[in-house]
Short mmCIF file of C-alpha atoms in Angstrom, two decimals:
data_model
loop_
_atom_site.label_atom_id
_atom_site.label_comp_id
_atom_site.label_asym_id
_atom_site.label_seq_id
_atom_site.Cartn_x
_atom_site.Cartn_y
_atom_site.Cartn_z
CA UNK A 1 92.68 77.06 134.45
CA UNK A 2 94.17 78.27 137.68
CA UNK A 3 96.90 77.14 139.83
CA UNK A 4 98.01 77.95 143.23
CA UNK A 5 101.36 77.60 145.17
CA UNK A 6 102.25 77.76 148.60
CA UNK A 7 105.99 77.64 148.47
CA UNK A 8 106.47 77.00 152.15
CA UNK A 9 105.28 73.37 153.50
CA UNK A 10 105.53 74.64 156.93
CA UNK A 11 106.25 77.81 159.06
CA UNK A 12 108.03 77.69 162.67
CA UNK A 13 106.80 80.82 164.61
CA UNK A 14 107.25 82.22 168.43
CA UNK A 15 104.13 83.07 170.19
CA UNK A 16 103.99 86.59 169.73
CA UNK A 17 105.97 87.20 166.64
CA UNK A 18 104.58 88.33 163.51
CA UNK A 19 103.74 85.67 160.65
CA UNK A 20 103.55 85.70 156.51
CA UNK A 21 102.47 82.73 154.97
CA UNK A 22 103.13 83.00 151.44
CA UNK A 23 100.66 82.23 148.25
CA UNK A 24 101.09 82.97 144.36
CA UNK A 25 98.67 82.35 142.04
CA UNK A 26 98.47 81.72 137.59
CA UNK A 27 95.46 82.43 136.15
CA UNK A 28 95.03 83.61 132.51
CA UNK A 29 91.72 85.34 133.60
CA UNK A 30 90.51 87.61 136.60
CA UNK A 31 89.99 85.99 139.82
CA UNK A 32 88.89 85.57 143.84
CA UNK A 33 91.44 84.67 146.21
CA UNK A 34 90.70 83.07 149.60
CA UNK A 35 92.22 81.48 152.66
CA UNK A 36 91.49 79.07 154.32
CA UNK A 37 92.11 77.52 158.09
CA UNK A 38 92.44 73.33 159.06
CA UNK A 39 93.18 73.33 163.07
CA UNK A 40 93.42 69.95 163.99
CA UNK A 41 91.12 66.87 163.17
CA UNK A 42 88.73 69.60 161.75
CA UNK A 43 87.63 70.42 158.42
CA UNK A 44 88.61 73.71 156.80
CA UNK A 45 87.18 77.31 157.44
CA UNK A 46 87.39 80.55 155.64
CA UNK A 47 89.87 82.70 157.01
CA UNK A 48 89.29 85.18 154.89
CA UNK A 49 88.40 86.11 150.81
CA UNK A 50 89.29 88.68 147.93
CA UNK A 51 86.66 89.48 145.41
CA UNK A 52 86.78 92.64 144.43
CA UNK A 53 87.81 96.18 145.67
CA UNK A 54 90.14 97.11 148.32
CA UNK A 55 93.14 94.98 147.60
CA UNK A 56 94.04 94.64 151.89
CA UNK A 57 91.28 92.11 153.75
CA UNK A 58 90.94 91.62 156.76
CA UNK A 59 89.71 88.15 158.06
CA UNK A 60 89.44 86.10 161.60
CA UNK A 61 91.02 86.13 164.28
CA UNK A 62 93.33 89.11 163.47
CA UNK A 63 94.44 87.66 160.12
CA UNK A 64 95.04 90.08 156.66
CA UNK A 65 95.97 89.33 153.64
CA UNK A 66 97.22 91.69 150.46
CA UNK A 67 95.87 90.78 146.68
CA UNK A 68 98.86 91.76 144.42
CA UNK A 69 98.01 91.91 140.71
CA UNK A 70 101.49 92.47 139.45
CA UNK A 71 102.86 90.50 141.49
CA UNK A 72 100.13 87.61 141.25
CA UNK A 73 100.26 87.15 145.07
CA UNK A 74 98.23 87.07 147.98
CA UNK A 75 100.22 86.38 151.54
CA UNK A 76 98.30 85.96 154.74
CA UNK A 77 99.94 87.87 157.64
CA UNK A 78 99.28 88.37 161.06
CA UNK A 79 101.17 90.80 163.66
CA UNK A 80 101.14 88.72 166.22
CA UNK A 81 100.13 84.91 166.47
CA UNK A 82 99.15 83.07 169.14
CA UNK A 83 99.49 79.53 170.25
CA UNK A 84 95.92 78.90 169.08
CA UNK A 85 96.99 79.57 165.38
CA UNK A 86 98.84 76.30 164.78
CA UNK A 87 96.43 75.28 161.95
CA UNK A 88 97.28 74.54 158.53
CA UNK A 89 96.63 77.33 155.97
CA UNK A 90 95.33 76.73 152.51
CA UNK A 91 95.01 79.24 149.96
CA UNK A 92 92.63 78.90 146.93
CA UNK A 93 91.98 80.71 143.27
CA UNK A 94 88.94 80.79 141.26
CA UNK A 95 88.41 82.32 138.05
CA UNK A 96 85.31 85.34 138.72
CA UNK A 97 83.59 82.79 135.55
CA UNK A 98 80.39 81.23 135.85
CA UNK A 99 81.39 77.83 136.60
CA UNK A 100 85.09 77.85 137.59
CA UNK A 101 86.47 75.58 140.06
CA UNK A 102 87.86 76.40 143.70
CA UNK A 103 91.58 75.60 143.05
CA UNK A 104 93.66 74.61 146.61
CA UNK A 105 97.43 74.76 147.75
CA UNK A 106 99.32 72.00 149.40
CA UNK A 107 98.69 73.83 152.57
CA UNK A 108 101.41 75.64 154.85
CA UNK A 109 101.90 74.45 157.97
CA UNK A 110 102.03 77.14 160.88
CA UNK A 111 103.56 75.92 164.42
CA UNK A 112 103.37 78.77 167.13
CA UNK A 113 105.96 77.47 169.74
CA UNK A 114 106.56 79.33 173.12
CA UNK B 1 73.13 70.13 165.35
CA UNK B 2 74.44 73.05 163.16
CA UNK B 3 77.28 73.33 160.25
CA UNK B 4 77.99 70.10 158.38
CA UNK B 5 78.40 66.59 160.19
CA UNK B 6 80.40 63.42 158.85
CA UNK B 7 80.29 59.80 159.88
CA UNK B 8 82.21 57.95 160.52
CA UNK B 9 84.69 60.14 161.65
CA UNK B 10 87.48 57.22 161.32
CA UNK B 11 86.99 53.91 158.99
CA UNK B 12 89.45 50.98 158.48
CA UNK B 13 88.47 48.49 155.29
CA UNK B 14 89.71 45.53 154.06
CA UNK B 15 89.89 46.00 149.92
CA UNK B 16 87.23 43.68 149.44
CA UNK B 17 84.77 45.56 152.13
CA UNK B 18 81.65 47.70 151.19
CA UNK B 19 80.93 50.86 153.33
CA UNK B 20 79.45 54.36 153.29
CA UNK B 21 80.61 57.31 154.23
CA UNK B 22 77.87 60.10 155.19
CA UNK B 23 77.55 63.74 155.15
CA UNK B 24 74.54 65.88 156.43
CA UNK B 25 74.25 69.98 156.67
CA UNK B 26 72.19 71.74 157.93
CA UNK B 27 72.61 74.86 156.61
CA UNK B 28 69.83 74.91 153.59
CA UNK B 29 72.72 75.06 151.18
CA UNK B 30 71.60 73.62 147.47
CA UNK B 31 75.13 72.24 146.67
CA UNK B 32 77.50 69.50 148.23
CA UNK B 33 80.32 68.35 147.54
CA UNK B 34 82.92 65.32 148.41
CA UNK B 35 87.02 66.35 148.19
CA UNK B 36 89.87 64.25 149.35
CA UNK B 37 92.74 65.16 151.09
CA UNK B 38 95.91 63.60 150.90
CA UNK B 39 99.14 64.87 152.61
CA UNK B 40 101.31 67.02 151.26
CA UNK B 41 98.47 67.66 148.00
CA UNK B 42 96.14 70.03 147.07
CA UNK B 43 92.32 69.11 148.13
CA UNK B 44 91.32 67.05 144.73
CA UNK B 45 87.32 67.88 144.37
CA UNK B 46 85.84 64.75 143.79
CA UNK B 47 82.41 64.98 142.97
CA UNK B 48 79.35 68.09 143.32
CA UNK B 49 75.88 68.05 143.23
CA UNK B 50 73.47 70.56 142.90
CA UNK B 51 69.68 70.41 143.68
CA UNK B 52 70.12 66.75 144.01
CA UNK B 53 72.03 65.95 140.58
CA UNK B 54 75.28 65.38 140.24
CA UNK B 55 76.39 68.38 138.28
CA UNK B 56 80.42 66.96 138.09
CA UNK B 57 82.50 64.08 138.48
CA UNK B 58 86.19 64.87 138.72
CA UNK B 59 87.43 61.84 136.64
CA UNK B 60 86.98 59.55 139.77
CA UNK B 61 87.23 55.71 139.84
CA UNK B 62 84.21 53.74 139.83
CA UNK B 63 84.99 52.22 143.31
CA UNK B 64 83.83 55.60 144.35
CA UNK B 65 79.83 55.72 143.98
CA UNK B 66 78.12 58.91 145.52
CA UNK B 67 75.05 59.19 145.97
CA UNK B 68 73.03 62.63 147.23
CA UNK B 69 68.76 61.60 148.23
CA UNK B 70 68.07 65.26 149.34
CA UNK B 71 69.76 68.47 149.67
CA UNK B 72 70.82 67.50 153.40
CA UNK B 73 72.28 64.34 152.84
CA UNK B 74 75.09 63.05 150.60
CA UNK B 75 76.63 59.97 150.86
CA UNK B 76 80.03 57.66 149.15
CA UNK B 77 79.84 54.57 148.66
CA UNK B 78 83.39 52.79 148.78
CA UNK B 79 83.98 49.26 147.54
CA UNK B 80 87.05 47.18 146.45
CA UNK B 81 89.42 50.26 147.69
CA UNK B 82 93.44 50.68 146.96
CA UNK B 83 95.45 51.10 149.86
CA UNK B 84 96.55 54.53 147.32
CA UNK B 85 92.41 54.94 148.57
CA UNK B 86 93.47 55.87 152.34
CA UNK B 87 92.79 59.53 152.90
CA UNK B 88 91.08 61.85 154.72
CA UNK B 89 87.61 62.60 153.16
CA UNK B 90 85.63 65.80 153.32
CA UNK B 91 82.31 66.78 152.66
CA UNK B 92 81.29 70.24 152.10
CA UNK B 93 78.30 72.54 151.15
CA UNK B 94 77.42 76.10 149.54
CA UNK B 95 74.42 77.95 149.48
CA UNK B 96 74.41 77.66 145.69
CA UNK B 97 76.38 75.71 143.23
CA UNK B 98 77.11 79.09 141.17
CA UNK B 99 78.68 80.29 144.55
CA UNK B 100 81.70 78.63 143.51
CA UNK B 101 83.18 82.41 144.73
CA UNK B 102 81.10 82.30 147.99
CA UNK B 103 82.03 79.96 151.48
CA UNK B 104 82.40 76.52 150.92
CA UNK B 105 81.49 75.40 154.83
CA UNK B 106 83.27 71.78 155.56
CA UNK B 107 82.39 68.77 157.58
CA UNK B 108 85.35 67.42 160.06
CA UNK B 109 86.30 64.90 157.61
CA UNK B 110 86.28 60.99 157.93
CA UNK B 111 89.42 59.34 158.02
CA UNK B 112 89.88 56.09 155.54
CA UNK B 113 92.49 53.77 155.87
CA UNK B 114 92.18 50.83 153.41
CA UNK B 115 94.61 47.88 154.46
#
């Protein structure tokens, strides 16, 4: 089984500045990492996802995020957000097995101010 | 329309009321799913299908029925709800229900509150 945690509920940022919303992960096997984006009174969309290879990925709307093995991490950043990235930010594990499930977070909460 | 659609996007019930929640996509994606979302917890994944048959049920109470008639359409059927019940509800679909590793694509949710 695979968990996920999102340490930070929610994330005050200035228009502008540069964001990292943090994510680690526990899985006893190998696995894909992905993000995912709520804006408000909408469903969820993928951001971005790690399967395999390079360990940097690049997503939407100028997010990144870095798969860390050692470190069993993968943070979303972003150099410089924008109002329009107030959203809530889920990140999710799976296990690369046939028939593991899509694990969430409790979601971090990004508010751009001006 | 395009992506995946939910109705009713809010619903208020009594805990003796019957009603339905429905989901369509239109995507041509073989799986669907139902999660809920409740604040300040992870999405719980409530029930998938696949093809048409419900390939997993999370451990869900019976006052939760779904029900999936085609590939398109999936539906849950709420009676006798918990105010614990009151969530928001979202549907989802993937092209395949192997793609567990591929895009889930999500409805806007509906909004239960059970008084």
């Amino acid at each position: 089984a695979q968990s996920v945690t999102q340490l930070d509920s929610q994330v005050p940022v200035f228009e502008e500045a540069p964001v990292e919303l943090r994510c680690n992960y526990s899985s006893s096997v190998s696995v894909y990492l992905f993000w995912y984006v709520q804006y408000p009174n909408q469903g969820l969309q993928l951001l971005l996802k790690y399967l395999s290879g390079s360990t940097l990925v690049k997503g939407i709307n100028g997010f990144e995020a870095e798969f860390n093995k050692s470190q069993t991490s993968f943070h979303l950043r972003k150099p410089s957000v924008h109002i329009s990235d107030t959203a809530e930010y889920f990140c999710a594990v799976r296990g690369t097995g046939g028939g593991n499930k899509l694990t969430f977070g409790t979601g971090t909460q990004l508010k751009v101010e001006l | 329309e395009t992506g995946v659609t939910q109705t009713p996007r809010h619903l208020v019930m009594g805990m003796t009321n019957k009603k339905s929640l429905k989901c369509e996509q239109h995507l041509g994606h073989n799986a669907m799913y139902w999660y809920k979302q409740s604040a300040k917890k992870p999405l719980e994944l409530m029930f998938v299908y696949s093809l048409e048959e419900r390939v997993e049920n999370n451990s869900v109470p019976s006052r939760f029925s779904p029900e999936c008639p085609n590939s398109s359409h999936l539906f849950l059927h709420l009676h006798t709800l918990q105010p614990e019940d009151s969530a928001l509800y979202l549907c989802a679909s993937s092209q395949t229900r192997n793609t567990y590793a591929g895009e889930l694509f999500f409805g806007e949710g509906s909004r239960l509150t059970v008084l």
